[in-house]
Coordinates of C-alpha atoms in Angstrom, one line a residue:
M1 CA -0.1 0.0 -0.3
A2 CA 1.9 3.6 -1.2
D3 CA 1.9 5.9 1.3
F4 CA -0.5 8.7 0.6
V5 CA -0.9 12.2 1.6
A6 CA -4.4 13.3 3.8
L7 CA -5.3 16.2 2.3
T8 CA -7.0 17.7 5.5
W9 CA -3.4 17.7 7.0
V10 CA -1.7 19.4 3.7
V11 CA 1.7 17.3 3.4
T12 CA 2.5 16.3 7.1
M13 CA -0.2 13.6 8.3
L14 CA 0.7 10.1 6.4
E15 CA -1.4 7.0 6.8
K16 CA 1.1 4.1 7.3
S17 CA -0.3 0.7 8.7
I18 CA 1.6 -2.0 10.1
V19 CA 0.5 -5.5 10.9
V20 CA 1.3 -7.3 13.8
L21 CA 2.3 -11.2 13.6
G22 CA 3.0 -13.5 16.2
L23 CA 1.5 -17.0 17.3
P24 CA -0.9 -17.4 20.3
E25 CA 0.8 -16.0 23.6
S26 CA 3.7 -14.2 21.8
G27 CA 3.6 -11.2 23.2
K28 CA 1.4 -8.9 21.1
T29 CA -1.3 -8.1 23.4
T30 CA 1.3 -7.4 26.4
Y31 CA 3.2 -5.1 24.1
L32 CA -0.2 -3.2 22.9
A33 CA -0.6 -2.4 26.6
A34 CA 2.7 -1.0 27.6
L35 CA 2.8 1.4 24.5
W36 CA -0.4 2.7 25.7
H37 CA 1.1 3.3 28.8
L38 CA 4.2 4.7 27.6
L39 CA 2.9 6.7 25.1
Q40 CA 0.3 8.3 27.8
A41 CA 2.7 8.7 30.9
R42 CA 5.1 10.8 28.9
K43 CA 8.3 9.5 31.6
V44 CA 10.5 8.5 29.4
D45 CA 12.5 9.3 25.6
S46 CA 10.9 8.0 22.7
K47 CA 10.8 8.9 19.4
L48 CA 7.2 8.5 19.1
K49 CA 4.7 10.8 21.0
A50 CA 1.8 12.5 21.4
P51 CA -1.3 9.6 20.4
R52 CA -4.6 10.3 19.8
L53 CA -7.2 8.0 19.3
R54 CA -10.4 7.3 16.8
A55 CA -13.5 6.8 18.7
G56 CA -14.0 4.6 20.6
E57 CA -10.2 3.0 21.1
A58 CA -9.7 4.1 24.6
P59 CA -11.5 1.9 26.5
H60 CA -10.2 -1.3 25.3
L61 CA -6.6 0.4 25.6
N62 CA -7.1 1.5 28.9
E63 CA -8.3 -1.8 30.2
I64 CA -5.2 -3.9 28.9
A65 CA -2.9 -0.7 30.4
R66 CA -4.6 -1.3 33.6
R67 CA -3.7 -4.8 34.1
W68 CA -0.1 -3.9 32.8
L69 CA 0.6 -1.4 35.8
A70 CA -1.2 -4.1 38.0
G71 CA 1.2 -6.8 37.1
R72 CA -1.4 -9.0 35.7
K73 CA -2.0 -11.3 32.6
Q74 CA -3.7 -10.1 29.9
E75 CA -6.8 -11.6 28.9
R76 CA -5.7 -13.3 25.3
T77 CA -7.3 -11.9 22.2
S78 CA -10.1 -14.2 21.1
Q79 CA -10.7 -14.5 17.4
D80 CA -13.9 -12.8 17.2
K81 CA -12.7 -9.7 19.3
N82 CA -9.9 -9.1 16.8
R83 CA -9.6 -5.3 16.4
T84 CA -7.5 -2.5 14.8
V85 CA -6.6 0.3 16.9
T86 CA -5.8 3.6 15.4
M87 CA -3.5 6.2 16.8
E88 CA -2.1 9.7 15.4
L89 CA 1.1 10.0 16.3
D90 CA 3.9 13.0 16.1
S91 CA 7.5 11.5 15.8
V92 CA 10.3 13.7 17.3
A93 CA 11.5 15.3 13.9
G94 CA 7.4 16.6 13.6
D95 CA 6.4 14.2 10.9
Q96 CA 2.4 13.2 11.8
F97 CA 1.4 9.5 11.5
V98 CA -1.5 7.3 11.2
L99 CA -1.1 4.3 12.5
A100 CA -3.4 1.4 12.1
F101 CA -2.4 -1.5 14.9
P102 CA -4.1 -4.7 14.2
D103 CA -5.1 -6.4 17.3
V104 CA -5.1 -9.6 16.5
A105 CA -5.8 -13.3 18.0
G106 CA -2.5 -15.3 17.6
E107 CA -4.9 -18.3 16.4
A108 CA -5.7 -16.2 13.1
F109 CA -2.0 -16.5 12.1
A110 CA -1.5 -20.2 13.3
Q111 CA -4.8 -20.7 11.0
I112 CA -2.8 -20.0 8.0
W113 CA -0.4 -22.7 8.9
E114 CA -2.7 -25.3 9.8
E115 CA -5.8 -24.6 8.0
R116 CA -4.1 -23.2 4.8
E117 CA -7.1 -20.4 5.2
C118 CA -7.7 -17.0 6.6
D119 CA -10.3 -14.6 7.5
A120 CA -11.1 -11.8 5.3
E121 CA -10.3 -9.1 8.1
V122 CA -6.9 -11.0 8.7
I123 CA -6.0 -10.9 4.7
S124 CA -6.8 -7.0 4.9
S125 CA -4.2 -6.4 7.6
L126 CA -1.3 -8.4 5.8
G127 CA -1.2 -6.1 3.1
A128 CA 0.8 -3.4 5.2
R129 CA 4.4 -2.5 4.3
G130 CA 5.6 -2.9 7.8
V131 CA 5.3 -6.1 9.6
L132 CA 6.1 -6.6 13.4
L133 CA 6.5 -10.3 14.1
F134 CA 6.6 -11.3 18.1
I135 CA 8.6 -14.5 19.0
H136 CA 8.6 -15.3 22.7
A137 CA 11.9 -15.9 23.2
T138 CA 11.8 -18.6 25.7
D139 CA 8.6 -20.2 24.5
I140 CA 9.8 -22.0 21.6
K141 CA 8.5 -25.3 20.5
V142 CA 11.6 -27.2 19.3
P143 CA 12.0 -30.1 16.8
N144 CA 12.0 -33.4 18.6
W145 CA 14.1 -36.1 17.6
I146 CA 13.3 -40.0 17.2
A147 CA 17.0 -40.6 18.6
D148 CA 16.6 -38.6 21.2
E149 CA 13.0 -39.8 22.2
A150 CA 14.3 -43.2 22.2
Q151 CA 16.9 -42.5 24.3
L152 CA 14.9 -41.2 26.8
S153 CA 12.2 -43.4 26.6
K154 CA 14.5 -46.3 27.3
R155 CA 16.6 -44.1 30.6
L156 CA 13.0 -43.6 32.0
G157 CA 12.3 -47.7 31.4
I158 CA 9.4 -46.7 29.2
E159 CA 8.6 -49.6 27.1
R160 CA 7.8 -48.3 23.5
A161 CA 5.4 -50.1 21.1
K162 CA 7.5 -51.2 17.4
G163 CA 5.6 -50.0 14.7
E164 CA 3.2 -47.8 16.7
T165 CA 1.4 -45.4 14.7
I166 CA 1.5 -41.8 16.4
P167 CA -1.2 -39.1 15.0
W168 CA 0.8 -35.8 13.5
E169 CA -1.0 -32.7 13.6
P170 CA 0.5 -29.3 11.7
R171 CA 0.0 -27.9 15.1
F172 CA 2.8 -29.9 16.6
A173 CA 5.0 -28.4 13.8
P174 CA 8.1 -26.6 15.4
T175 CA 7.9 -22.5 16.2
Q176 CA 10.2 -21.6 13.6
V177 CA 8.7 -23.8 10.7
Q178 CA 5.4 -22.4 11.1
L179 CA 7.2 -18.7 11.2
V180 CA 9.0 -19.2 7.8
D181 CA 5.8 -20.6 6.4
L182 CA 3.9 -17.6 7.4
L183 CA 6.9 -15.4 5.8
R184 CA 7.0 -17.1 2.6
C185 CA 3.0 -17.0 2.3
L186 CA 3.3 -13.0 2.9
Q187 CA 6.0 -13.0 -0.2
E188 CA 3.4 -15.1 -2.7
P189 CA -0.2 -14.2 -4.4
P190 CA -2.6 -12.7 -2.7
L191 CA -0.5 -11.2 -0.2
N192 CA 2.7 -10.2 -1.6
V193 CA 2.8 -6.4 -1.7
G194 CA 6.2 -6.1 -2.9
S195 CA 8.8 -4.3 -0.8
R196 CA 8.4 -4.6 3.4
R197 CA 9.9 -3.8 6.5
L198 CA 10.2 -6.7 8.8
A199 CA 10.9 -6.0 12.5
I200 CA 11.5 -9.2 14.5
A201 CA 10.4 -8.6 18.0
L202 CA 11.9 -11.1 20.5
S203 CA 9.4 -10.8 23.6
A204 CA 10.5 -11.5 27.4
W205 CA 14.0 -10.6 26.8
D206 CA 14.2 -10.2 30.1
L207 CA 14.4 -14.4 30.5
A208 CA 17.1 -14.6 27.7
E209 CA 19.4 -11.6 28.1
G210 CA 21.2 -13.7 30.9
E211 CA 22.7 -15.6 27.7
M212 CA 24.6 -12.3 26.9
Q213 CA 23.8 -12.3 23.2
T214 CA 22.4 -9.8 21.1
P215 CA 19.1 -10.5 20.1
E216 CA 20.6 -11.2 16.2
E217 CA 22.8 -13.7 17.8
Y218 CA 19.8 -15.4 19.9
L219 CA 17.4 -15.7 17.2
A220 CA 20.8 -17.3 15.2
M221 CA 21.2 -19.9 17.7
H222 CA 17.6 -21.1 18.9
L223 CA 15.9 -20.7 15.6
P224 CA 18.4 -21.3 12.7
L225 CA 15.9 -22.4 9.7
L226 CA 14.3 -19.0 10.4
N227 CA 17.6 -17.3 11.0
Q228 CA 18.4 -18.8 7.4
Y229 CA 15.4 -17.9 5.7
L230 CA 15.8 -14.2 6.9
H231 CA 19.0 -13.9 5.6
H232 CA 18.8 -16.0 2.3
G233 CA 14.8 -16.4 1.7
L234 CA 13.3 -12.9 2.2
H235 CA 12.7 -11.0 -1.1
P236 CA 15.9 -8.8 -1.7
E237 CA 13.7 -5.6 -1.6
W238 CA 12.5 -6.4 1.9
E239 CA 14.9 -4.7 5.2
M240 CA 14.8 -6.1 8.5
K241 CA 15.5 -5.8 11.7
V242 CA 15.8 -7.7 15.3
Y243 CA 15.1 -6.6 18.8
G244 CA 14.7 -8.1 22.1
I245 CA 11.6 -6.7 23.7
S246 CA 10.8 -6.9 27.5
A247 CA 7.8 -4.9 27.9
Q248 CA 6.3 -6.8 31.0
G249 CA 9.7 -6.8 33.3
A250 CA 8.8 -9.5 35.3
E251 CA 6.7 -12.7 36.2
Y252 CA 2.9 -11.8 36.7
D253 CA 1.0 -12.1 39.5
G254 CA -1.2 -15.6 38.5
D255 CA -5.2 -15.2 37.8
G256 CA -6.8 -16.7 40.6
E257 CA -7.5 -15.6 44.1
A258 CA -5.3 -18.5 45.4
D259 CA -2.4 -17.9 43.8
E260 CA 0.7 -16.4 45.5
P261 CA 1.7 -13.3 44.7
S262 CA 5.0 -12.6 42.2
A263 CA 7.9 -11.2 43.6
G264 CA 8.5 -9.9 40.3
A265 CA 5.0 -8.7 39.7
K266 CA 5.4 -6.8 43.4
K267 CA 8.8 -5.1 42.2
M268 CA 7.0 -3.6 39.4
R269 CA 4.6 -2.3 41.2
D270 CA 6.5 -0.4 43.4
L271 CA 8.7 1.4 40.6
E272 CA 7.9 5.4 40.6
V273 CA 7.9 5.2 37.3
P274 CA 6.5 2.1 35.5
S275 CA 7.9 2.9 32.1
E276 CA 11.3 2.0 33.4
R277 CA 9.9 -1.5 33.5
I278 CA 10.1 -2.0 29.6
N279 CA 13.8 -2.7 28.3
V280 CA 13.9 -2.3 24.3
V281 CA 17.5 -4.0 23.2
D282 CA 18.5 -3.0 19.6
G283 CA 22.0 -4.8 18.8
A284 CA 24.4 -3.2 21.7
T285 CA 22.1 -0.4 22.5
K286 CA 19.5 -0.2 25.7
S287 CA 16.3 1.7 26.3
H288 CA 13.0 1.9 27.5
D289 CA 11.7 3.2 24.2
L290 CA 9.0 0.9 23.1
T291 CA 7.9 3.0 20.1
A292 CA 12.0 2.5 18.3
P293 CA 10.4 -0.5 16.4
L294 CA 7.2 1.0 15.5
F295 CA 9.4 4.6 14.2
W296 CA 12.0 2.1 12.3
L297 CA 9.1 0.5 10.5
L298 CA 7.1 3.9 9.6
D299 CA 10.2 5.9 8.7

């Protein structure tokens, strides 16, 4: 979709959209909640500022931001509640953007892999030039090797029946296999729109940064097939960056009344500036600016 100038804003208001992809529970809604708080609070430096919303969107954003502030787990987005949040944003350089940010359930993207079909509403969002792909850094479904399974069963004293047929379903596929196929679909008709920018967001980065790697190094080690595809399978006109994003900050409290309060959630609630829970890693650079990936995608 080509950028265009809205006549009522002369030459300054640019209509741009970003599609937010990710399998279920990859961190998309948590990111949106933290983003809305950061933009509203204005307590840390950010490349994008001054959000203004379309009518009717504030209640949803205020609710998820309230849960984020309280250190409570977000309710999962269901497919019948897919929505697009539209914000008017200003950059530090004075540019103004109308940003369309789809809050789509991860199951909608899993459906593309598992059932080879997609809802019309989701298809329309997949035409965006900017792609923000979320991957939970420590919740990666890895390949299971038959030799390893056999050895483990032997150690545990489990007798495996020879010739037993084990049913397989597409949802059992490794995370990186599903993501490579999703990116491939974006480069094939009817979803191919030419050049795009792709920002990989490794969410829950606070759980992974102990390995002392940059986000790029972490992705290469833990998702080698995806890493290879990103460097050799994307169309030459695509641009790509990898970010480590900790939008949550620590482990949340449980949802049940009997659950013990999380020490991490208590520490988050005690912070004088909640926006400082947020960490964004770009190479060797670390900041609290959750708008950095969006700014790069929009620029």
